[in-house]
mmCIF file of C-alpha atoms and ligand atoms in Angstrom:
data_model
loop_
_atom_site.group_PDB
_atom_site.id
_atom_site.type_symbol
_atom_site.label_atom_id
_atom_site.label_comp_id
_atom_site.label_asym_id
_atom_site.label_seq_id
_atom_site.Cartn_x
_atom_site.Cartn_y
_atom_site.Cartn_z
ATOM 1 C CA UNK A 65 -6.835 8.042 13.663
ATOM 2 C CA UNK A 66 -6.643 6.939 9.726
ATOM 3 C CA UNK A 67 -3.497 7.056 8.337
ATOM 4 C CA UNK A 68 -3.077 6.611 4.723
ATOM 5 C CA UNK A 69 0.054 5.826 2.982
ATOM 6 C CA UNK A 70 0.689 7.106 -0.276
ATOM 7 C CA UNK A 71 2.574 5.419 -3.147
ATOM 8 C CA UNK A 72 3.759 6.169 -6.923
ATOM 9 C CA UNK A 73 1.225 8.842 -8.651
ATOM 10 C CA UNK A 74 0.076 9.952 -4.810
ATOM 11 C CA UNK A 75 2.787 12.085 -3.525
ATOM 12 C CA UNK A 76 0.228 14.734 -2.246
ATOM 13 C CA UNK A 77 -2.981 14.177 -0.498
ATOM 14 C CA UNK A 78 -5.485 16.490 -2.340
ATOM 15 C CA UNK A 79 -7.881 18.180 -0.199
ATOM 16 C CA UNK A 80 -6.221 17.742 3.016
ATOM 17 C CA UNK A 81 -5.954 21.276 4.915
ATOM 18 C CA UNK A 82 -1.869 20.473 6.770
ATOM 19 C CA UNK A 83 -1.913 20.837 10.120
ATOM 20 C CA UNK A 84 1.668 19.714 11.073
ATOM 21 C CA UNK A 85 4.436 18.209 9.900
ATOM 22 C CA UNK A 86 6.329 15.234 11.963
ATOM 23 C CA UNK A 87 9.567 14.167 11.759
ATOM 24 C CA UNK A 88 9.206 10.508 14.068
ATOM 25 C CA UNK A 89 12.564 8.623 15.348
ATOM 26 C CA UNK A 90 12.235 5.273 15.703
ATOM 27 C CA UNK A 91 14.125 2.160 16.707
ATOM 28 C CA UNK A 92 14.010 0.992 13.443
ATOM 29 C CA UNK A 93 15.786 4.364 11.705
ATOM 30 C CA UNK A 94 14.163 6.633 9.280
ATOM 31 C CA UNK A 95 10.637 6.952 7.979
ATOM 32 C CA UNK A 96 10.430 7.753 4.336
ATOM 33 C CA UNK A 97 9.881 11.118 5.273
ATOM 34 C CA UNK A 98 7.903 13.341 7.662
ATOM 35 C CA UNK A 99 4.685 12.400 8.253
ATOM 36 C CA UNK A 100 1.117 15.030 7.349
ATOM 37 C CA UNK A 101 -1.504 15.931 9.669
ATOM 38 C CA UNK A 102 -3.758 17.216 8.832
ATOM 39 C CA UNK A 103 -7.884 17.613 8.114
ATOM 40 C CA UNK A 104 -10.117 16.635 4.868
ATOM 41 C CA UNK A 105 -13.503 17.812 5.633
ATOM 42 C CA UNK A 106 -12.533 18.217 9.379
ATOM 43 C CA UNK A 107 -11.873 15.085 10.217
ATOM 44 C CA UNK A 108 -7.694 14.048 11.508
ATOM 45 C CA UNK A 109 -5.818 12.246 8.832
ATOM 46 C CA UNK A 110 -2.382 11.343 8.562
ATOM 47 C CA UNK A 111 -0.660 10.751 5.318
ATOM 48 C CA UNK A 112 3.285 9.124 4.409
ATOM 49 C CA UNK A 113 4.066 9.209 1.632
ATOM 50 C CA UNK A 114 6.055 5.322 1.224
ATOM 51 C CA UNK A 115 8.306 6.347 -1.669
ATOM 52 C CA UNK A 116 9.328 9.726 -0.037
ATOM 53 C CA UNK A 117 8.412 13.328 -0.740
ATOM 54 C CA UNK A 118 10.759 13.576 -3.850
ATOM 55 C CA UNK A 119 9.975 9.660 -5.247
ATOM 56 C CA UNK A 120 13.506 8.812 -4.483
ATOM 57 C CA UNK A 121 13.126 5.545 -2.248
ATOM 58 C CA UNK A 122 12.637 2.574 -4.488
ATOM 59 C CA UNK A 123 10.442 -0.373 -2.961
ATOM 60 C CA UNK A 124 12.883 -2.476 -1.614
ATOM 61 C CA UNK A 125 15.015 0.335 0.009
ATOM 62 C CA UNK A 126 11.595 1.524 1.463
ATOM 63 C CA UNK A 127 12.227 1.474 5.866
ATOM 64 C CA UNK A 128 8.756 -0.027 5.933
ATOM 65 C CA UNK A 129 9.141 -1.260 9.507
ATOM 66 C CA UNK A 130 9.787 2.457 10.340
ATOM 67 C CA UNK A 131 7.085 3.852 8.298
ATOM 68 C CA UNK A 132 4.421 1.415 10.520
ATOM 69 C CA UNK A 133 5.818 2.179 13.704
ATOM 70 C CA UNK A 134 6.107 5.976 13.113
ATOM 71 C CA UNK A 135 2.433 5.681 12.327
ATOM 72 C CA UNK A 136 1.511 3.482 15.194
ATOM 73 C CA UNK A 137 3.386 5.987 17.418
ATOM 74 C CA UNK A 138 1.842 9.048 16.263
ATOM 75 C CA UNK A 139 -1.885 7.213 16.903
ATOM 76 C CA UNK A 140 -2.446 6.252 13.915
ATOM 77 C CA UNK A 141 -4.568 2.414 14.661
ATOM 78 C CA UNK A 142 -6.025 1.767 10.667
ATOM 79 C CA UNK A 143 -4.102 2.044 7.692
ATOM 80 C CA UNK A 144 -5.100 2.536 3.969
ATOM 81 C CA UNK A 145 -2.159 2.144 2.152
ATOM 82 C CA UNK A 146 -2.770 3.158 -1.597
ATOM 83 C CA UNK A 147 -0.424 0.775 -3.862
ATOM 84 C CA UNK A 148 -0.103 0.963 -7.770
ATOM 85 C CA UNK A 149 -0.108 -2.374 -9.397
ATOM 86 C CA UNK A 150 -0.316 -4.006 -12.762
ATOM 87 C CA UNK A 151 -2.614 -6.094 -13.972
ATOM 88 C CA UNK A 152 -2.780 -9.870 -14.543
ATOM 89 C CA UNK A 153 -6.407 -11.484 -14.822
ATOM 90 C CA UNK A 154 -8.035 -9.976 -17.594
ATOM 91 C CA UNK A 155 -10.706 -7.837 -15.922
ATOM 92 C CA UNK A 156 -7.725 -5.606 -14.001
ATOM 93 C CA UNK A 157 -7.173 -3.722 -17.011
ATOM 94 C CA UNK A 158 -5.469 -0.220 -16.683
ATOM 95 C CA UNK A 159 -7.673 2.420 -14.966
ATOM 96 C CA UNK A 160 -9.223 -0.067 -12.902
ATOM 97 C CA UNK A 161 -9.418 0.233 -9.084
ATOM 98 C CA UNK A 162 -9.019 -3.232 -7.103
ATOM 99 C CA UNK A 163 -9.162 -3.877 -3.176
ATOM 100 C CA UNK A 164 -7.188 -7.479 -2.834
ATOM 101 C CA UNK A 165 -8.512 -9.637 -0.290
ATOM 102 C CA UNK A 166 -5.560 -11.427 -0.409
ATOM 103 C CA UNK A 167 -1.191 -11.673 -1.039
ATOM 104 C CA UNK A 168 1.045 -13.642 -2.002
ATOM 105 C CA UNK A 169 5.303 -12.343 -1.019
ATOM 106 C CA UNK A 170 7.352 -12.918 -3.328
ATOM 107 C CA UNK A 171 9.796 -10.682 -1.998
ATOM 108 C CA UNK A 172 12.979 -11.331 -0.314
ATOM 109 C CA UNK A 173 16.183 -9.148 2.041
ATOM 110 C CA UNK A 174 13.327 -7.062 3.307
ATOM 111 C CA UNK A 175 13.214 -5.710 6.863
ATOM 112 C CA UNK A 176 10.087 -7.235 7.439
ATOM 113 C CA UNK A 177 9.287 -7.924 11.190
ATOM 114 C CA UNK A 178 9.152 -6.623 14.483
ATOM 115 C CA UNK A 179 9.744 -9.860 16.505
ATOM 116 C CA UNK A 180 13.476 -9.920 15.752
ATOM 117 C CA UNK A 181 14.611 -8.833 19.487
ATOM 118 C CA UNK A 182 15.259 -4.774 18.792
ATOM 119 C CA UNK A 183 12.170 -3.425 19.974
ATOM 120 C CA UNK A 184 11.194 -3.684 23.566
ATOM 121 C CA UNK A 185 8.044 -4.199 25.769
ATOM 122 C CA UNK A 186 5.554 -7.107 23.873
ATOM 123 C CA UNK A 187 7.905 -6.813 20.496
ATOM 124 C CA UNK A 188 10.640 -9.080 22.457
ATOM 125 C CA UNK A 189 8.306 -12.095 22.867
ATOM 126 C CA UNK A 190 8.186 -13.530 19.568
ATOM 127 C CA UNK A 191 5.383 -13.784 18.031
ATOM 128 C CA UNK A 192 3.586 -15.512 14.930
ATOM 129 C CA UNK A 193 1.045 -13.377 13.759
ATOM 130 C CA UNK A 194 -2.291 -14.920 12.130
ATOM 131 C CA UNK A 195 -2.044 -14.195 8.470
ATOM 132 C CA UNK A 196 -4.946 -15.936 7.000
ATOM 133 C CA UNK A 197 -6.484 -12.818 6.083
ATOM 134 C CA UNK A 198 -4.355 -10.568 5.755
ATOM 135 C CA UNK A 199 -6.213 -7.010 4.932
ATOM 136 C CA UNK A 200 -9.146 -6.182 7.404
ATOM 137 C CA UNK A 201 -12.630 -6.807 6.383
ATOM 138 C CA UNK A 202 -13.713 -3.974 8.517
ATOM 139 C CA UNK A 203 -11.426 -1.519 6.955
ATOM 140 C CA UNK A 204 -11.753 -3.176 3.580
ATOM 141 C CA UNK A 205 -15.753 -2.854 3.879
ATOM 142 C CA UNK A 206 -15.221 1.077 4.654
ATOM 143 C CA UNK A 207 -13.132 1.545 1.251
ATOM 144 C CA UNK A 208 -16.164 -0.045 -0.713
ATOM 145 C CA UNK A 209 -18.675 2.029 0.827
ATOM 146 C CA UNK A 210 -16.381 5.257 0.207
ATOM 147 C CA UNK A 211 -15.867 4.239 -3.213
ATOM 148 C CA UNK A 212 -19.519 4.054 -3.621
ATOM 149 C CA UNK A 213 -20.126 7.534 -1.916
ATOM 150 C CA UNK A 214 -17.889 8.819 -4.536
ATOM 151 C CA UNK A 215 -19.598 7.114 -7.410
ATOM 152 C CA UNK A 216 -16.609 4.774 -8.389
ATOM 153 C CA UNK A 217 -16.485 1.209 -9.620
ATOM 154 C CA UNK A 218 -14.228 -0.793 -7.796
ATOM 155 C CA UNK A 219 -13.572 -4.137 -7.788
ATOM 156 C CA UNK A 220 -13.969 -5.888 -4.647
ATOM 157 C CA UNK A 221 -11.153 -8.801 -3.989
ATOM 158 C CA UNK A 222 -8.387 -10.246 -5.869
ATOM 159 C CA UNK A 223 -5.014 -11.370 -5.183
ATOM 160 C CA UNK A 224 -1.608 -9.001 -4.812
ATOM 161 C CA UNK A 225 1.533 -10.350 -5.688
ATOM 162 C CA UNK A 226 4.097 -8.324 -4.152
ATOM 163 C CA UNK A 227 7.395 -8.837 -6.160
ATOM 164 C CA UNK A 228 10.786 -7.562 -5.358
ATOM 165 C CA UNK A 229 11.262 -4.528 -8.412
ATOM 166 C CA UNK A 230 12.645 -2.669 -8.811
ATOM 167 C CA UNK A 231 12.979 -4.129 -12.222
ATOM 168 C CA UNK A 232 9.110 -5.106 -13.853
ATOM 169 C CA UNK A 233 8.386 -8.965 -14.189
ATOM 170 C CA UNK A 234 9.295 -11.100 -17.500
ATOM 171 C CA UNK A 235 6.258 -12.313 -19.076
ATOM 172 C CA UNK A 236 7.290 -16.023 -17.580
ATOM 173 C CA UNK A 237 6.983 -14.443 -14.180
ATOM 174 C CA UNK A 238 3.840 -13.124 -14.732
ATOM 175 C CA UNK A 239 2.104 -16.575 -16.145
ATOM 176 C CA UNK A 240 3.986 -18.057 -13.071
ATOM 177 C CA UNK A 241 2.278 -15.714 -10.726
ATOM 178 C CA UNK A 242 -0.602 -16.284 -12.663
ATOM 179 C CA UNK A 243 -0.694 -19.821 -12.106
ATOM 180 C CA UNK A 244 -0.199 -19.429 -8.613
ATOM 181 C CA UNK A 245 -3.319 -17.430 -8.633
ATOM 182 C CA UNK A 246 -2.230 -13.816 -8.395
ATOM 183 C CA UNK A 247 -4.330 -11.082 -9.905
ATOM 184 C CA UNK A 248 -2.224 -8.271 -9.327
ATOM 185 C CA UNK A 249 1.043 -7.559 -9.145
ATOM 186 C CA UNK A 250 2.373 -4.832 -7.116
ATOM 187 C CA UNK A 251 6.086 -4.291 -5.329
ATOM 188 C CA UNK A 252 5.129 -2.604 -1.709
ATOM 189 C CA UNK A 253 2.655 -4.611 -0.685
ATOM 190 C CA UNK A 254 4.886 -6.867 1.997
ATOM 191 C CA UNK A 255 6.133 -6.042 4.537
ATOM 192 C CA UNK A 256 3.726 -3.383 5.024
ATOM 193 C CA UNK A 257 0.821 -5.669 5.395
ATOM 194 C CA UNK A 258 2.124 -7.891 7.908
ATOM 195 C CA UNK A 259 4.458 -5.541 10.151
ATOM 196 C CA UNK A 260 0.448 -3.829 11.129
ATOM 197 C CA UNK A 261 -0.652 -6.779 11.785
ATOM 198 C CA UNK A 262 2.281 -7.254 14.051
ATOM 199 C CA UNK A 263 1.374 -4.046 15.647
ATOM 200 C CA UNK A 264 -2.623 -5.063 15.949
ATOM 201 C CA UNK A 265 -3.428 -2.119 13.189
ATOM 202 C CA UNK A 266 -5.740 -2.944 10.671
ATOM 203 C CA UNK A 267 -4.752 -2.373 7.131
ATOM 204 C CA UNK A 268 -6.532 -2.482 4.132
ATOM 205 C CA UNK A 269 -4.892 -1.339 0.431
ATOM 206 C CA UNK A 270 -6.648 0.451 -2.650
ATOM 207 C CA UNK A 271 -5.197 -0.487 -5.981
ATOM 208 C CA UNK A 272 -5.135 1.368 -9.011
ATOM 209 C CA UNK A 273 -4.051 -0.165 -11.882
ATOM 210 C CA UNK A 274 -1.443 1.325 -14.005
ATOM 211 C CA UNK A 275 -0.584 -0.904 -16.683
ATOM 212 C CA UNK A 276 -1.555 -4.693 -17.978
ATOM 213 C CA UNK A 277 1.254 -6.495 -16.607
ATOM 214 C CA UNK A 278 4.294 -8.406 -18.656
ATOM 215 C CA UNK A 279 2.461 -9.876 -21.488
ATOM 216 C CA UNK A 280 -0.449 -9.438 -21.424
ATOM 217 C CA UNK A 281 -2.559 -6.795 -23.526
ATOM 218 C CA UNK A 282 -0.922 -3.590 -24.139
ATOM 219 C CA UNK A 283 2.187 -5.315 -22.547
ATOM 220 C CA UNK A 284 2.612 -7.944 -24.620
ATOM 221 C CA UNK A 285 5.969 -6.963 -25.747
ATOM 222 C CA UNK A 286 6.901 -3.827 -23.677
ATOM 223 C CA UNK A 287 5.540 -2.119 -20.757
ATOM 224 C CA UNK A 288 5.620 1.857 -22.037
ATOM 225 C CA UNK A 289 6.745 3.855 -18.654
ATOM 226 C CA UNK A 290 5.013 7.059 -20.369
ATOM 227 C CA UNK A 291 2.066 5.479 -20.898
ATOM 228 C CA UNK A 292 1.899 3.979 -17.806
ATOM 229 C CA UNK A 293 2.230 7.096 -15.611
ATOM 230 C CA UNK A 294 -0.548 8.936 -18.150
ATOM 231 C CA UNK A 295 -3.170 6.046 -17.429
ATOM 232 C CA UNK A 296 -1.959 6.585 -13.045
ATOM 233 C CA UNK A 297 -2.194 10.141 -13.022
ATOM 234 C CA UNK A 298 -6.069 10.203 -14.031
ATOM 235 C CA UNK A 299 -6.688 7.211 -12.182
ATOM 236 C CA UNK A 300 -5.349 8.696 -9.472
ATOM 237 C CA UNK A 301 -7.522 11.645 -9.634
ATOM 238 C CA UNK A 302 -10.443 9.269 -8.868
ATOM 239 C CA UNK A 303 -8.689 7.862 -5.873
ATOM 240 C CA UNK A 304 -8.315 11.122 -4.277
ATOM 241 C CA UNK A 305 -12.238 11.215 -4.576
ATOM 242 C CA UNK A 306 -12.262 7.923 -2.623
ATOM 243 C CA UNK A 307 -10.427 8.828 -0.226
ATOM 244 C CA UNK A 308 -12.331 11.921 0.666
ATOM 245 C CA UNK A 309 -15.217 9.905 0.770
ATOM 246 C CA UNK A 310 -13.532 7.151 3.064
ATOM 247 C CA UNK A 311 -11.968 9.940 5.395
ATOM 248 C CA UNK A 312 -15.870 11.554 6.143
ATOM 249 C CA UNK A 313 -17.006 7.970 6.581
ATOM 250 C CA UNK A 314 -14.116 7.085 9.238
ATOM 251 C CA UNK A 315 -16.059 7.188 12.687
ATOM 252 C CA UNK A 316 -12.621 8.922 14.497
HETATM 253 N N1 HPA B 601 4.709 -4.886 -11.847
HETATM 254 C C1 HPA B 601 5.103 -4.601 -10.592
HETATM 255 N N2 HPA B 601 4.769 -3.473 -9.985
HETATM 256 C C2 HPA B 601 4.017 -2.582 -10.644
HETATM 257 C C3 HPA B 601 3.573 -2.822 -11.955
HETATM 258 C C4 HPA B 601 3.939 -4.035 -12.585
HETATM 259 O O1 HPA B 601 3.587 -4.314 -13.745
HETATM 260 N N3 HPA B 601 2.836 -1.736 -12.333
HETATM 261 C C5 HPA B 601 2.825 -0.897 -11.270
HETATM 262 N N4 HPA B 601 3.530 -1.396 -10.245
#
């Protein structure tokens, strides 16, 4: 089954007739909430919200290692995990939609593998996960084609920074991720992207863009919060469009 995981501006998954609701325990503690099934177009979806259903859990408090697991548990085998960034090469302007082909972690204190002796069966061997690539090309390839079915532009690759937050980068950081080749900068990206691959889930992410990032364009001196959730909220909108399209697409 898909499973997509929601994050800031996608609280709700529009279109999706709810089924059940499922609270999941885990080894690893709470998810960030129950987790939706349900049907968009009658086909099985599941949907978690990351940030929970009120947008209380800040990035780095997220339990991402429950989130995955609860997911993994409940069926769920491919991920879409829709994560708001900001935008550092000039083309990722706000209102822009980007798939990253790849991440770099700049984050730190995070919960962020399985292979740490708690969990039991194959999670006790350890384990070093190939990384190279780390979203799926399958899964990645689906979100294009969806995109198209729903007549949106998206751009296809870049790289996401995933920084600690909650606080937003100083325009040093961003020339600094900049330099080191980011595109994107984002703060749930990691650990989500590597605890599926510890689980053999492919996982793919859809980006919109919310605001230029630290410095750059309409950021140069400020990022403006209000502004920034008034640019996600119609972006947004076209996302849900995507991911109708990407749900009737998913062979279940
Ligand atoms: N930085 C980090 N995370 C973000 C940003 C940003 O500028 N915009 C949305 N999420």
């Amino acid at each position: 089954m898909l499973g997509i995981i929601g994050g800031t501006g996608l609280a709700v998954l529009a279109d999706l007739q709810v089924g059940r609701r499922q609270i999941v325990r885990t080894p690893y503690g709470e998810t960030s909430g129950p987790i939706t099934f349900g049907e968009i177009g009658g086909k099985s979806v599941a949907f978690l919200p990351r940030h929970g259903n009120g947008h209380t859990i800040t990035p780095h408090k997220i339990n991402y290692r429950a989130n995955i697991w609860a997911l993994h548990a409940q069926g769920v085998h491919d991920i879409v995990a829709i994560a708001t960034v900001g935008g550092i090469a000039e083309h990722l302007g706000p209102g822009t939609i980007v798939i990253p082909n790849q991440l770099i972690d700049y984050t730190h204190s995070r919960k962020h593998t399985y292979f740490d002796g708690l969990g039991d069966g194959a999670l006790q061997q350890v384990k070093h996960i190939d990384f190279t690539e780390p979203y799926d090309a399958s899964l990645r390839a689906l979100c294009l084609v969806a995109a198209d079915l729903a007549g949106e532009k998206l751009f296809d690759g870049g790289v996401y920074a995933a920084t600690q937050g909650p606080r937003l980068e100083t325009a040093a950081e961003i020339n600094r991720l900049d330099r080191d080749g980011a595109t994107m900068v984002g703060m749930t990206g990691m650990p989500e992207a590597s605890l599926a691959r510890e689980l053999e889930m492919r996982y793919a992410a859809i980006c919109p863009v919310a605001n230029h990032a630290a410095g750059r364009g309409d950021s140069l001196h400020a990022i403006k919060y209000e502004e920034m959730s008034q640019a996600l909220n119609l972006t947004m909108e076209r996302v849900h469009g995507i991911i109708e399209k990407l749900v009737s697409v998913y062979g279940n």
